[in-house]
mmCIF file of C-alpha atoms in Angstrom:
data_model
loop_
_atom_site.group_PDB
_atom_site.id
_atom_site.type_symbol
_atom_site.label_atom_id
_atom_site.label_comp_id
_atom_site.label_asym_id
_atom_site.label_seq_id
_atom_site.Cartn_x
_atom_site.Cartn_y
_atom_site.Cartn_z
ATOM 1 C CA MET A 888 0.050 -0.259 -0.182
ATOM 2 C CA THR A 889 1.203 3.490 -0.233
ATOM 3 C CA SER A 890 0.494 6.337 1.840
ATOM 4 C CA ARG A 891 0.036 9.503 -0.196
ATOM 5 C CA TRP A 892 -0.106 13.339 0.857
ATOM 6 C CA GLN A 893 0.758 12.711 4.371
ATOM 7 C CA PRO A 894 2.496 15.890 6.247
ATOM 8 C CA GLY A 895 6.020 15.676 7.573
ATOM 9 C CA LEU A 896 8.785 12.883 7.796
ATOM 10 C CA PRO A 897 9.060 9.830 8.687
ATOM 11 C CA ASP A 898 12.240 8.055 9.548
ATOM 12 C CA VAL A 899 14.099 7.579 6.435
ATOM 13 C CA ARG A 900 16.836 5.129 6.137
ATOM 14 C CA LEU A 901 19.040 4.532 2.915
ATOM 15 C CA THR A 902 18.928 1.594 0.919
ATOM 16 C CA PRO A 903 23.114 0.084 1.102
ATOM 17 C CA GLY A 904 24.859 0.154 -1.165
ATOM 18 C CA ARG A 905 22.684 2.493 -3.581
ATOM 19 C CA PRO A 906 24.794 6.172 -4.228
ATOM 20 C CA PHE A 907 23.576 9.197 -2.748
ATOM 21 C CA GLY A 908 23.386 12.731 -3.556
ATOM 22 C CA ILE A 909 22.530 16.209 -2.704
ATOM 23 C CA TYR A 910 20.106 17.542 -4.961
ATOM 24 C CA VAL A 911 19.841 21.475 -4.141
ATOM 25 C CA HIS A 912 16.421 23.788 -5.708
ATOM 26 C CA VAL A 913 17.083 27.415 -6.376
ATOM 27 C CA PRO A 914 13.597 29.181 -7.208
ATOM 28 C CA PHE A 915 15.056 32.292 -8.278
ATOM 29 C CA CYS A 916 14.911 33.730 -12.568
ATOM 30 C CA ALA A 917 15.171 37.134 -12.924
ATOM 31 C CA THR A 918 12.489 36.380 -15.834
ATOM 32 C CA ARG A 919 9.830 33.344 -16.440
ATOM 33 C CA CYS A 920 10.311 31.633 -20.087
ATOM 34 C CA GLY A 921 7.134 31.438 -21.345
ATOM 35 C CA TYR A 922 7.078 27.444 -21.425
ATOM 36 C CA CYS A 923 8.220 26.941 -17.694
ATOM 37 C CA ASP A 924 6.173 25.268 -14.831
ATOM 38 C CA PHE A 925 8.826 24.931 -12.472
ATOM 39 C CA ASN A 926 8.790 26.266 -9.008
ATOM 40 C CA THR A 927 10.499 29.741 -9.513
ATOM 41 C CA TYR A 928 9.688 33.227 -9.076
ATOM 42 C CA THR A 929 10.995 36.215 -10.510
ATOM 43 C CA PRO A 930 11.529 39.596 -8.302
ATOM 44 C CA ALA A 931 8.632 40.855 -9.166
ATOM 45 C CA GLU A 932 6.520 37.836 -8.319
ATOM 46 C CA LEU A 933 7.844 38.051 -5.311
ATOM 47 C CA GLY A 934 8.045 41.091 -4.087
ATOM 48 C CA GLY A 935 11.962 41.478 -4.143
ATOM 49 C CA VAL A 936 14.293 38.497 -3.683
ATOM 50 C CA ASP A 937 16.753 38.159 -0.639
ATOM 51 C CA LEU A 938 19.179 35.931 -1.371
ATOM 52 C CA ASP A 939 21.119 35.489 1.161
ATOM 53 C CA ALA A 940 18.229 34.725 3.073
ATOM 54 C CA TRP A 941 18.234 31.653 0.981
ATOM 55 C CA LEU A 942 21.250 30.638 1.645
ATOM 56 C CA VAL A 943 20.637 30.774 5.308
ATOM 57 C CA ALA A 944 17.515 28.445 5.309
ATOM 58 C CA LEU A 945 19.154 26.264 3.044
ATOM 59 C CA GLN A 946 21.942 26.109 4.773
ATOM 60 C CA ARG A 947 19.700 25.436 7.815
ATOM 61 C CA GLU A 948 17.683 22.311 5.708
ATOM 62 C CA LEU A 949 20.947 20.667 4.958
ATOM 63 C CA GLU A 950 21.691 20.603 8.566
ATOM 64 C CA LEU A 951 19.253 19.379 9.824
ATOM 65 C CA ALA A 952 19.211 16.734 6.559
ATOM 66 C CA ALA A 953 22.439 15.099 8.012
ATOM 67 C CA ALA A 954 21.047 15.154 11.104
ATOM 68 C CA ARG A 955 17.988 13.357 10.222
ATOM 69 C CA LEU A 956 20.163 11.201 7.634
ATOM 70 C CA GLY A 957 23.827 9.844 10.443
ATOM 71 C CA GLY A 958 25.611 12.135 7.749
ATOM 72 C CA PRO A 959 25.613 9.650 4.947
ATOM 73 C CA THR A 960 28.949 9.912 2.277
ATOM 74 C CA VAL A 961 27.592 11.898 -0.911
ATOM 75 C CA HIS A 962 28.668 11.046 -4.501
ATOM 76 C CA THR A 963 27.339 13.834 -6.187
ATOM 77 C CA VAL A 964 25.774 17.157 -5.873
ATOM 78 C CA PHE A 965 23.343 19.448 -8.359
ATOM 79 C CA VAL A 966 22.698 22.631 -8.430
ATOM 80 C CA GLY A 967 19.388 23.227 -10.295
ATOM 81 C CA GLY A 968 16.300 25.691 -11.011
ATOM 82 C CA GLY A 969 15.089 27.802 -11.421
ATOM 83 C CA THR A 970 18.724 29.921 -12.547
ATOM 84 C CA PRO A 971 21.853 29.158 -9.917
ATOM 85 C CA SER A 972 23.900 31.691 -11.896
ATOM 86 C CA VAL A 973 21.663 34.087 -9.920
ATOM 87 C CA LEU A 974 23.211 33.599 -7.072
ATOM 88 C CA GLY A 975 26.722 34.596 -8.714
ATOM 89 C CA ALA A 976 30.203 32.951 -7.769
ATOM 90 C CA GLN A 977 30.042 33.522 -4.027
ATOM 91 C CA ARG A 978 27.256 31.689 -2.727
ATOM 92 C CA LEU A 979 27.583 29.024 -4.880
ATOM 93 C CA GLY A 980 30.218 28.594 -3.700
ATOM 94 C CA ALA A 981 28.733 29.068 -0.118
ATOM 95 C CA VAL A 982 26.243 26.205 -1.520
ATOM 96 C CA LEU A 983 28.753 24.051 -1.926
ATOM 97 C CA ALA A 984 30.581 24.980 1.344
ATOM 98 C CA ALA A 985 27.025 23.965 3.342
ATOM 99 C CA VAL A 986 27.285 20.599 1.873
ATOM 100 C CA ARG A 987 30.311 19.986 2.854
ATOM 101 C CA ALA A 988 29.883 21.281 6.088
ATOM 102 C CA CYS A 989 27.091 18.907 6.618
ATOM 103 C CA PHE A 990 28.285 15.845 4.676
ATOM 104 C CA THR A 991 31.278 14.051 3.546
ATOM 105 C CA LEU A 992 31.870 14.211 -0.260
ATOM 106 C CA VAL A 993 33.251 11.227 -1.903
ATOM 107 C CA PRO A 994 37.040 12.271 -3.457
ATOM 108 C CA ASP A 995 35.845 11.889 -6.858
ATOM 109 C CA ALA A 996 32.174 13.541 -6.445
ATOM 110 C CA GLU A 997 30.725 15.088 -8.959
ATOM 111 C CA VAL A 998 29.571 18.134 -8.347
ATOM 112 C CA THR A 999 27.406 20.353 -11.256
ATOM 113 C CA THR A 1000 25.445 23.540 -10.937
ATOM 114 C CA GLU A 1001 22.758 24.726 -13.988
ATOM 115 C CA ALA A 1002 23.158 27.854 -16.042
ATOM 116 C CA ASN A 1003 21.316 30.280 -17.959
ATOM 117 C CA PRO A 1004 23.947 31.706 -20.449
ATOM 118 C CA GLU A 1005 23.116 35.093 -19.585
ATOM 119 C CA SER A 1006 23.943 35.089 -16.292
ATOM 120 C CA THR A 1007 27.703 33.309 -16.427
ATOM 121 C CA SER A 1008 30.903 34.660 -17.835
ATOM 122 C CA PRO A 1009 34.813 33.825 -17.874
ATOM 123 C CA GLN A 1010 35.175 35.081 -14.478
ATOM 124 C CA LEU A 1011 32.089 32.978 -12.984
ATOM 125 C CA PHE A 1012 33.190 29.702 -14.761
ATOM 126 C CA ALA A 1013 36.837 30.475 -13.126
ATOM 127 C CA ALA A 1014 35.444 30.974 -9.533
ATOM 128 C CA LEU A 1015 33.274 28.111 -9.428
ATOM 129 C CA ARG A 1016 35.646 25.835 -11.175
ATOM 130 C CA SER A 1017 38.615 27.283 -8.400
ATOM 131 C CA THR A 1018 35.591 26.100 -5.908
ATOM 132 C CA GLY A 1019 35.114 22.885 -6.766
ATOM 133 C CA TYR A 1020 32.747 22.594 -9.253
ATOM 134 C CA THR A 1021 33.354 19.566 -11.819
ATOM 135 C CA ARG A 1022 30.148 20.124 -13.910
ATOM 136 C CA ILE A 1023 28.143 22.610 -16.015
ATOM 137 C CA SER A 1024 24.935 22.205 -17.407
ATOM 138 C CA LEU A 1025 23.552 24.843 -19.972
ATOM 139 C CA GLY A 1026 20.857 25.670 -20.921
ATOM 140 C CA MET A 1027 20.822 26.789 -25.009
ATOM 141 C CA GLN A 1028 17.192 25.488 -26.748
ATOM 142 C CA SER A 1029 18.469 26.384 -29.842
ATOM 143 C CA VAL A 1030 20.506 29.196 -31.840
ATOM 144 C CA ALA A 1031 17.593 30.361 -34.770
ATOM 145 C CA PRO A 1032 16.276 33.524 -32.886
ATOM 146 C CA ARG A 1033 12.425 32.723 -33.639
ATOM 147 C CA VAL A 1034 12.291 29.748 -31.783
ATOM 148 C CA LEU A 1035 14.296 31.782 -29.214
ATOM 149 C CA ALA A 1036 11.599 34.329 -29.054
ATOM 150 C CA THR A 1037 8.776 31.706 -28.902
ATOM 151 C CA LEU A 1038 10.388 30.249 -25.688
ATOM 152 C CA ASP A 1039 10.964 33.326 -24.510
ATOM 153 C CA ARG A 1040 14.238 32.998 -23.894
ATOM 154 C CA ALA A 1041 16.249 35.858 -22.843
ATOM 155 C CA HIS A 1042 19.524 35.059 -24.192
ATOM 156 C CA SER A 1043 20.993 35.481 -27.856
ATOM 157 C CA PRO A 1044 21.383 32.734 -30.291
ATOM 158 C CA GLY A 1045 25.330 32.579 -30.000
ATOM 159 C CA ARG A 1046 25.505 33.366 -26.271
ATOM 160 C CA ALA A 1047 25.456 29.922 -24.885
ATOM 161 C CA LEU A 1048 27.868 28.845 -27.424
ATOM 162 C CA ASP A 1049 30.243 31.719 -26.452
ATOM 163 C CA ALA A 1050 28.952 30.275 -22.734
ATOM 164 C CA ALA A 1051 30.169 26.680 -22.976
ATOM 165 C CA ARG A 1052 33.802 27.821 -24.764
ATOM 166 C CA GLU A 1053 34.565 29.953 -21.686
ATOM 167 C CA ALA A 1054 32.993 26.724 -19.475
ATOM 168 C CA ARG A 1055 35.890 24.829 -21.119
ATOM 169 C CA ALA A 1056 38.747 27.194 -20.988
ATOM 170 C CA ALA A 1057 37.851 27.863 -17.270
ATOM 171 C CA GLY A 1058 39.378 24.256 -17.068
ATOM 172 C CA PHE A 1059 35.114 22.245 -16.798
ATOM 173 C CA ASP A 1060 35.711 19.069 -18.648
ATOM 174 C CA HIS A 1061 32.352 18.020 -18.303
ATOM 175 C CA VAL A 1062 29.701 20.492 -20.034
ATOM 176 C CA ASN A 1063 26.114 19.808 -21.295
ATOM 177 C CA LEU A 1064 24.408 22.275 -23.524
ATOM 178 C CA ASP A 1065 20.297 21.584 -23.481
ATOM 179 C CA LEU A 1066 18.491 21.626 -26.883
ATOM 180 C CA ILE A 1067 14.894 21.775 -27.187
ATOM 181 C CA TYR A 1068 12.878 20.658 -29.883
ATOM 182 C CA GLY A 1069 9.481 21.080 -31.478
ATOM 183 C CA THR A 1070 8.789 24.281 -30.964
ATOM 184 C CA PRO A 1071 5.784 25.926 -33.097
ATOM 185 C CA GLY A 1072 7.426 27.191 -36.210
ATOM 186 C CA GLU A 1073 11.121 25.308 -35.697
ATOM 187 C CA THR A 1074 12.261 23.261 -39.393
ATOM 188 C CA ASP A 1075 14.330 20.978 -39.391
ATOM 189 C CA GLU A 1076 17.445 23.106 -40.831
ATOM 190 C CA GLU A 1077 16.772 24.799 -37.775
ATOM 191 C CA LEU A 1078 17.336 22.622 -34.895
ATOM 192 C CA ARG A 1079 20.016 20.520 -37.239
ATOM 193 C CA CYS A 1080 22.383 23.928 -37.006
ATOM 194 C CA SER A 1081 21.131 23.949 -33.460
ATOM 195 C CA VAL A 1082 22.336 20.612 -32.904
ATOM 196 C CA ASP A 1083 25.530 21.122 -34.730
ATOM 197 C CA ALA A 1084 26.525 24.542 -33.597
ATOM 198 C CA ALA A 1085 26.176 22.380 -29.894
ATOM 199 C CA VAL A 1086 28.543 19.903 -31.267
ATOM 200 C CA GLY A 1087 31.193 22.812 -32.424
ATOM 201 C CA THR A 1088 31.656 23.778 -28.953
ATOM 202 C CA GLY A 1089 33.374 21.436 -27.812
ATOM 203 C CA VAL A 1090 30.945 20.001 -25.167
ATOM 204 C CA ASP A 1091 31.146 16.283 -23.843
ATOM 205 C CA HIS A 1092 27.237 16.298 -23.521
ATOM 206 C CA LEU A 1093 23.959 16.943 -24.612
ATOM 207 C CA SER A 1094 20.839 16.425 -23.812
ATOM 208 C CA ALA A 1095 17.817 17.461 -26.167
ATOM 209 C CA TYR A 1096 14.288 16.980 -25.206
ATOM 210 C CA ALA A 1097 10.386 17.067 -26.534
ATOM 211 C CA LEU A 1098 9.187 20.344 -25.998
ATOM 212 C CA THR A 1099 5.983 19.885 -23.464
ATOM 213 C CA VAL A 1100 3.519 22.671 -23.286
ATOM 214 C CA GLU A 1101 2.206 23.293 -19.809
ATOM 215 C CA ASN A 1102 -0.248 23.939 -18.684
ATOM 216 C CA GLY A 1103 -1.187 27.107 -17.584
ATOM 217 C CA THR A 1104 2.283 28.469 -18.728
ATOM 218 C CA ALA A 1105 2.392 31.434 -21.271
ATOM 219 C CA LEU A 1106 3.057 29.077 -24.193
ATOM 220 C CA ALA A 1107 -0.014 27.467 -23.476
ATOM 221 C CA ARG A 1108 -2.292 30.056 -23.478
ATOM 222 C CA ARG A 1109 -0.898 30.758 -27.146
ATOM 223 C CA VAL A 1110 -1.492 27.210 -28.498
ATOM 224 C CA ARG A 1111 -4.965 26.807 -26.991
ATOM 225 C CA SER A 1112 -5.508 30.640 -28.567
ATOM 226 C CA GLY A 1113 -4.633 29.350 -31.659
ATOM 227 C CA GLU A 1114 -2.095 31.493 -32.322
ATOM 228 C CA LEU A 1115 1.015 28.918 -32.291
ATOM 229 C CA THR A 1116 0.303 25.932 -33.376
ATOM 230 C CA VAL A 1117 2.539 22.389 -31.939
ATOM 231 C CA PRO A 1118 4.165 19.451 -34.078
ATOM 232 C CA ASP A 1119 2.393 16.282 -34.045
ATOM 233 C CA ASP A 1120 4.319 13.120 -32.597
ATOM 234 C CA ASP A 1121 4.946 11.962 -36.132
ATOM 235 C CA VAL A 1122 7.283 15.291 -36.326
ATOM 236 C CA LEU A 1123 8.438 14.967 -32.908
ATOM 237 C CA ALA A 1124 10.023 11.308 -34.168
ATOM 238 C CA LEU A 1125 12.320 12.587 -37.138
ATOM 239 C CA ARG A 1126 13.219 15.364 -35.072
ATOM 240 C CA TYR A 1127 13.818 13.281 -32.207
ATOM 241 C CA GLU A 1128 15.944 10.918 -34.864
ATOM 242 C CA LEU A 1129 17.817 13.934 -36.778
ATOM 243 C CA VAL A 1130 19.173 14.871 -33.578
ATOM 244 C CA ASP A 1131 20.472 10.979 -32.938
ATOM 245 C CA ALA A 1132 21.471 10.691 -35.986
ATOM 246 C CA ARG A 1133 24.177 14.524 -35.927
ATOM 247 C CA LEU A 1134 24.967 13.372 -32.533
ATOM 248 C CA SER A 1135 25.954 9.874 -33.649
ATOM 249 C CA ALA A 1136 27.965 11.097 -36.381
ATOM 250 C CA ALA A 1137 30.255 13.049 -34.387
ATOM 251 C CA GLY A 1138 30.747 10.776 -31.854
ATOM 252 C CA PHE A 1139 28.337 10.805 -29.279
ATOM 253 C CA HIS A 1140 26.396 7.914 -27.600
ATOM 254 C CA TRP A 1141 22.979 8.092 -26.311
ATOM 255 C CA TYR A 1142 23.384 6.814 -22.686
ATOM 256 C CA GLU A 1143 19.192 7.767 -21.892
ATOM 257 C CA VAL A 1144 16.953 8.238 -23.978
ATOM 258 C CA SER A 1145 16.670 11.928 -24.440
ATOM 259 C CA ASN A 1146 21.170 12.186 -22.929
ATOM 260 C CA TRP A 1147 24.140 11.807 -25.277
ATOM 261 C CA CYS A 1148 27.550 11.969 -24.399
ATOM 262 C CA ARG A 1149 31.170 11.349 -25.145
ATOM 263 C CA PRO A 1150 33.193 8.511 -23.701
ATOM 264 C CA GLY A 1151 32.972 9.755 -20.218
ATOM 265 C CA GLY A 1152 30.512 12.275 -20.706
ATOM 266 C CA GLN A 1153 27.696 10.694 -18.679
ATOM 267 C CA CYS A 1154 25.784 13.126 -15.363
ATOM 268 C CA ARG A 1155 26.290 10.339 -12.669
ATOM 269 C CA HIS A 1156 23.934 12.573 -10.340
ATOM 270 C CA ASN A 1157 21.358 12.319 -12.930
ATOM 271 C CA LEU A 1158 22.073 8.634 -13.817
ATOM 272 C CA GLY A 1159 21.553 7.979 -9.840
ATOM 273 C CA TYR A 1160 17.824 8.897 -10.824
ATOM 274 C CA TRP A 1161 17.597 6.475 -13.452
ATOM 275 C CA ASP A 1162 19.311 3.821 -11.722
ATOM 276 C CA GLY A 1163 17.631 3.261 -8.207
ATOM 277 C CA GLY A 1164 19.768 6.341 -6.169
ATOM 278 C CA GLN A 1165 18.699 8.518 -3.490
ATOM 279 C CA TRP A 1166 18.895 11.796 -2.502
ATOM 280 C CA TRP A 1167 18.462 14.733 -0.905
ATOM 281 C CA GLY A 1168 16.086 17.930 -2.354
ATOM 282 C CA ALA A 1169 17.122 20.718 -0.337
ATOM 283 C CA GLY A 1170 15.440 24.054 -0.880
ATOM 284 C CA PRO A 1171 12.250 25.161 -2.231
ATOM 285 C CA GLY A 1172 9.818 22.776 -4.154
ATOM 286 C CA ALA A 1173 12.710 20.184 -4.331
ATOM 287 C CA HIS A 1174 11.835 16.502 -3.937
ATOM 288 C CA GLY A 1175 14.254 13.711 -2.313
ATOM 289 C CA TYR A 1176 14.553 10.128 -2.003
ATOM 290 C CA ALA A 1177 15.352 7.577 0.041
ATOM 291 C CA GLY A 1178 14.671 3.517 0.957
ATOM 292 C CA ALA A 1179 11.047 3.817 -0.624
ATOM 293 C CA ILE A 1180 9.948 6.948 0.456
ATOM 294 C CA ARG A 1181 9.778 10.249 -2.053
ATOM 295 C CA TRP A 1182 9.067 13.628 0.092
ATOM 296 C CA TRP A 1183 8.622 17.427 -1.496
ATOM 297 C CA ASN A 1184 9.143 20.103 0.461
ATOM 298 C CA VAL A 1185 6.703 23.490 0.736
ATOM 299 C CA LYS A 1186 7.451 25.047 -2.853
ATOM 300 C CA ASN A 1187 6.980 28.911 -1.327
ATOM 301 C CA PRO A 1188 10.309 30.788 -0.278
ATOM 302 C CA ARG A 1189 8.938 32.427 2.267
ATOM 303 C CA THR A 1190 7.243 30.626 3.587
ATOM 304 C CA TYR A 1191 10.319 27.835 4.141
ATOM 305 C CA ALA A 1192 12.113 29.866 5.234
ATOM 306 C CA GLN A 1193 10.064 30.467 7.781
ATOM 307 C CA LEU A 1194 9.623 26.854 9.136
ATOM 308 C CA LEU A 1195 13.705 26.274 9.238
ATOM 309 C CA ALA A 1196 14.105 29.608 11.010
ATOM 310 C CA ALA A 1197 11.634 27.899 13.813
ATOM 311 C CA GLY A 1198 13.481 24.638 13.306
ATOM 312 C CA GLU A 1199 11.162 22.612 11.334
ATOM 313 C CA LEU A 1200 11.836 20.267 8.006
ATOM 314 C CA PRO A 1201 9.760 22.627 5.148
ATOM 315 C CA VAL A 1202 8.518 19.172 4.139
ATOM 316 C CA ALA A 1203 4.934 19.482 3.281
ATOM 317 C CA GLY A 1204 4.010 15.841 1.853
ATOM 318 C CA PHE A 1205 5.654 12.355 1.805
ATOM 319 C CA GLU A 1206 4.239 8.678 0.002
ATOM 320 C CA ARG A 1207 5.335 5.630 1.109
ATOM 321 C CA LEU A 1208 5.768 3.332 -2.447
ATOM 322 C CA GLY A 1209 4.885 -0.158 -1.948
ATOM 323 C CA ALA A 1210 6.186 -3.169 -4.133
ATOM 324 C CA GLY A 1211 4.035 -2.821 -6.588
ATOM 325 C CA GLU A 1212 4.828 1.474 -7.316
ATOM 326 C CA LEU A 1213 8.701 0.185 -6.794
ATOM 327 C CA HIS A 1214 8.716 -2.374 -9.774
ATOM 328 C CA THR A 1215 6.868 0.228 -11.934
ATOM 329 C CA GLU A 1216 9.485 2.795 -11.423
ATOM 330 C CA ASP A 1217 12.152 0.445 -11.538
ATOM 331 C CA VAL A 1218 11.075 -0.911 -15.220
ATOM 332 C CA LEU A 1219 10.342 2.414 -16.495
ATOM 333 C CA LEU A 1220 13.387 4.276 -15.463
ATOM 334 C CA GLY A 1221 15.637 1.600 -15.976
ATOM 335 C CA ILE A 1222 14.519 0.898 -19.696
ATOM 336 C CA ARG A 1223 15.047 4.399 -20.502
ATOM 337 C CA LEU A 1224 19.092 3.940 -20.091
ATOM 338 C CA ARG A 1225 21.778 2.295 -22.851
ATOM 339 C CA ARG A 1226 22.478 -0.325 -20.634
ATOM 340 C CA GLY A 1227 19.100 -1.574 -20.532
ATOM 341 C CA LEU A 1228 16.762 -3.509 -18.303
ATOM 342 C CA ALA A 1229 17.954 -6.739 -16.380
ATOM 343 C CA LEU A 1230 15.817 -9.766 -17.399
ATOM 344 C CA ALA A 1231 15.883 -10.474 -13.535
ATOM 345 C CA ARG A 1232 13.858 -7.787 -12.641
ATOM 346 C CA LEU A 1233 11.560 -8.522 -14.513
ATOM 347 C CA THR A 1234 8.304 -11.170 -13.689
ATOM 348 C CA GLU A 1235 7.492 -14.621 -16.104
ATOM 349 C CA PRO A 1236 4.355 -12.901 -17.564
ATOM 350 C CA GLU A 1237 6.649 -9.060 -18.342
ATOM 351 C CA ARG A 1238 9.254 -11.395 -19.832
ATOM 352 C CA GLN A 1239 6.747 -13.159 -22.135
ATOM 353 C CA ARG A 1240 5.440 -9.399 -23.015
ATOM 354 C CA ALA A 1241 9.047 -8.275 -23.793
ATOM 355 C CA ARG A 1242 9.328 -11.499 -26.046
ATOM 356 C CA VAL A 1243 6.860 -9.576 -27.948
ATOM 357 C CA ALA A 1244 8.194 -6.340 -27.643
ATOM 358 C CA ILE A 1245 11.695 -8.271 -29.542
ATOM 359 C CA ALA A 1246 9.933 -9.718 -32.063
ATOM 360 C CA ASP A 1247 8.190 -5.553 -33.078
ATOM 361 C CA GLY A 1248 11.544 -4.740 -33.634
ATOM 362 C CA LEU A 1249 11.328 -2.370 -29.814
ATOM 363 C CA LEU A 1250 13.435 -4.341 -27.720
ATOM 364 C CA ILE A 1251 16.315 -6.249 -27.846
ATOM 365 C CA ALA A 1252 18.101 -8.341 -25.620
ATOM 366 C CA GLU A 1253 21.858 -8.342 -25.054
ATOM 367 C CA GLY A 1254 23.022 -11.228 -22.868
ATOM 368 C CA ASP A 1255 20.544 -10.840 -19.539
ATOM 369 C CA ARG A 1256 19.577 -6.869 -20.597
ATOM 370 C CA LEU A 1257 16.911 -5.511 -22.522
ATOM 371 C CA VAL A 1258 17.416 -2.366 -24.284
ATOM 372 C CA LEU A 1259 15.246 -0.471 -27.301
ATOM 373 C CA THR A 1260 15.789 -0.526 -30.284
ATOM 374 C CA ASP A 1261 15.642 2.733 -32.030
ATOM 375 C CA ARG A 1262 12.342 2.618 -32.603
ATOM 376 C CA GLY A 1263 11.519 1.607 -29.284
ATOM 377 C CA ARG A 1264 13.208 4.755 -28.153
ATOM 378 C CA LEU A 1265 10.591 6.890 -30.136
ATOM 379 C CA LEU A 1266 8.157 4.549 -27.563
ATOM 380 C CA ALA A 1267 9.848 3.617 -24.164
ATOM 381 C CA ASP A 1268 6.331 4.951 -22.598
ATOM 382 C CA ALA A 1269 4.403 3.229 -24.888
ATOM 383 C CA VAL A 1270 6.625 -0.225 -24.354
ATOM 384 C CA VAL A 1271 6.386 0.243 -20.736
ATOM 385 C CA ARG A 1272 2.920 0.123 -21.104
ATOM 386 C CA SER A 1273 3.422 -3.261 -22.857
ATOM 387 C CA LEU A 1274 5.912 -4.694 -20.221
ATOM 388 C CA LEU A 1275 4.139 -4.096 -17.003
ATOM 389 C CA GLY A 1276 0.807 -4.824 -18.674
#
């Protein structure tokens, strides 16, 4: 059975042998992109932003988290948002210092921060590298001006490319660029140019996601009014194949359905999400997962800070996953990885359904693991549904 939407946080025990990470959510952006439904706030929406007050609250949450968990060893740290780079180098350094003050990091810990190109500089990257960050993830989306305009992105078409080069010049061996495909009005040629331009920066990791029109966003209102038309699934499939072909030809390999890298460039933190890892989510709206418990923080930054000032964890609720739900997530996430899903994780009826998927050309068997074919990647969610029955 699953207990849903309960207040507070029960006794959380980490599962031995699984990597543990820290995710820090920075809920602040200078402006809101039209397609974004993340838990982020502009200064106007909050009536002003006190970054130092957020940092004090974050430090307190990390202290409480370490006490609750017993100070486990941390393998990965990921600072996301929002726009972490609006904090600046000093505060981002303080975020990492707070993690280190509460937890022990393994010697080769992966430490990532997301950044928007318009709020970065060579000086920022140099400072972050010297502080201990090892990986940069930049939101690029596209190099086509009209695509960026449709998405309400603030940066110029070339700024993400320059930022990637600046990060590499500062000593970051691992730099990721995020692309979005399927924006209304985007052409094949515009997407091709974006992929090639990203590859040309020399980064070792690229992510490409089909645009999702989320309810309540400015983009959704424009689509609903008829101003914009979203491409259908067949077009999105062709765009995915275009991305995959260009990246494969450039020496990248897929290791998760939406992620490609050069050898050694995988994002270890994100692999933890897909492969049964555990993490504490710190910051307003952040989610955590350990053992069989998932929890989430209150979303509003002021409420978050008030709870922590009172000595309380800012947890809004939690759910305890039952055996069936854990199995569903195991299949749902594991099948997305290039390493595939171990046959041993499937029940006998699911193995029989897997044989059908193999016959249909959606899966292949590699030793004792099931791996999506190229066609299967286009239909990954449908493959999961067919396996689970």
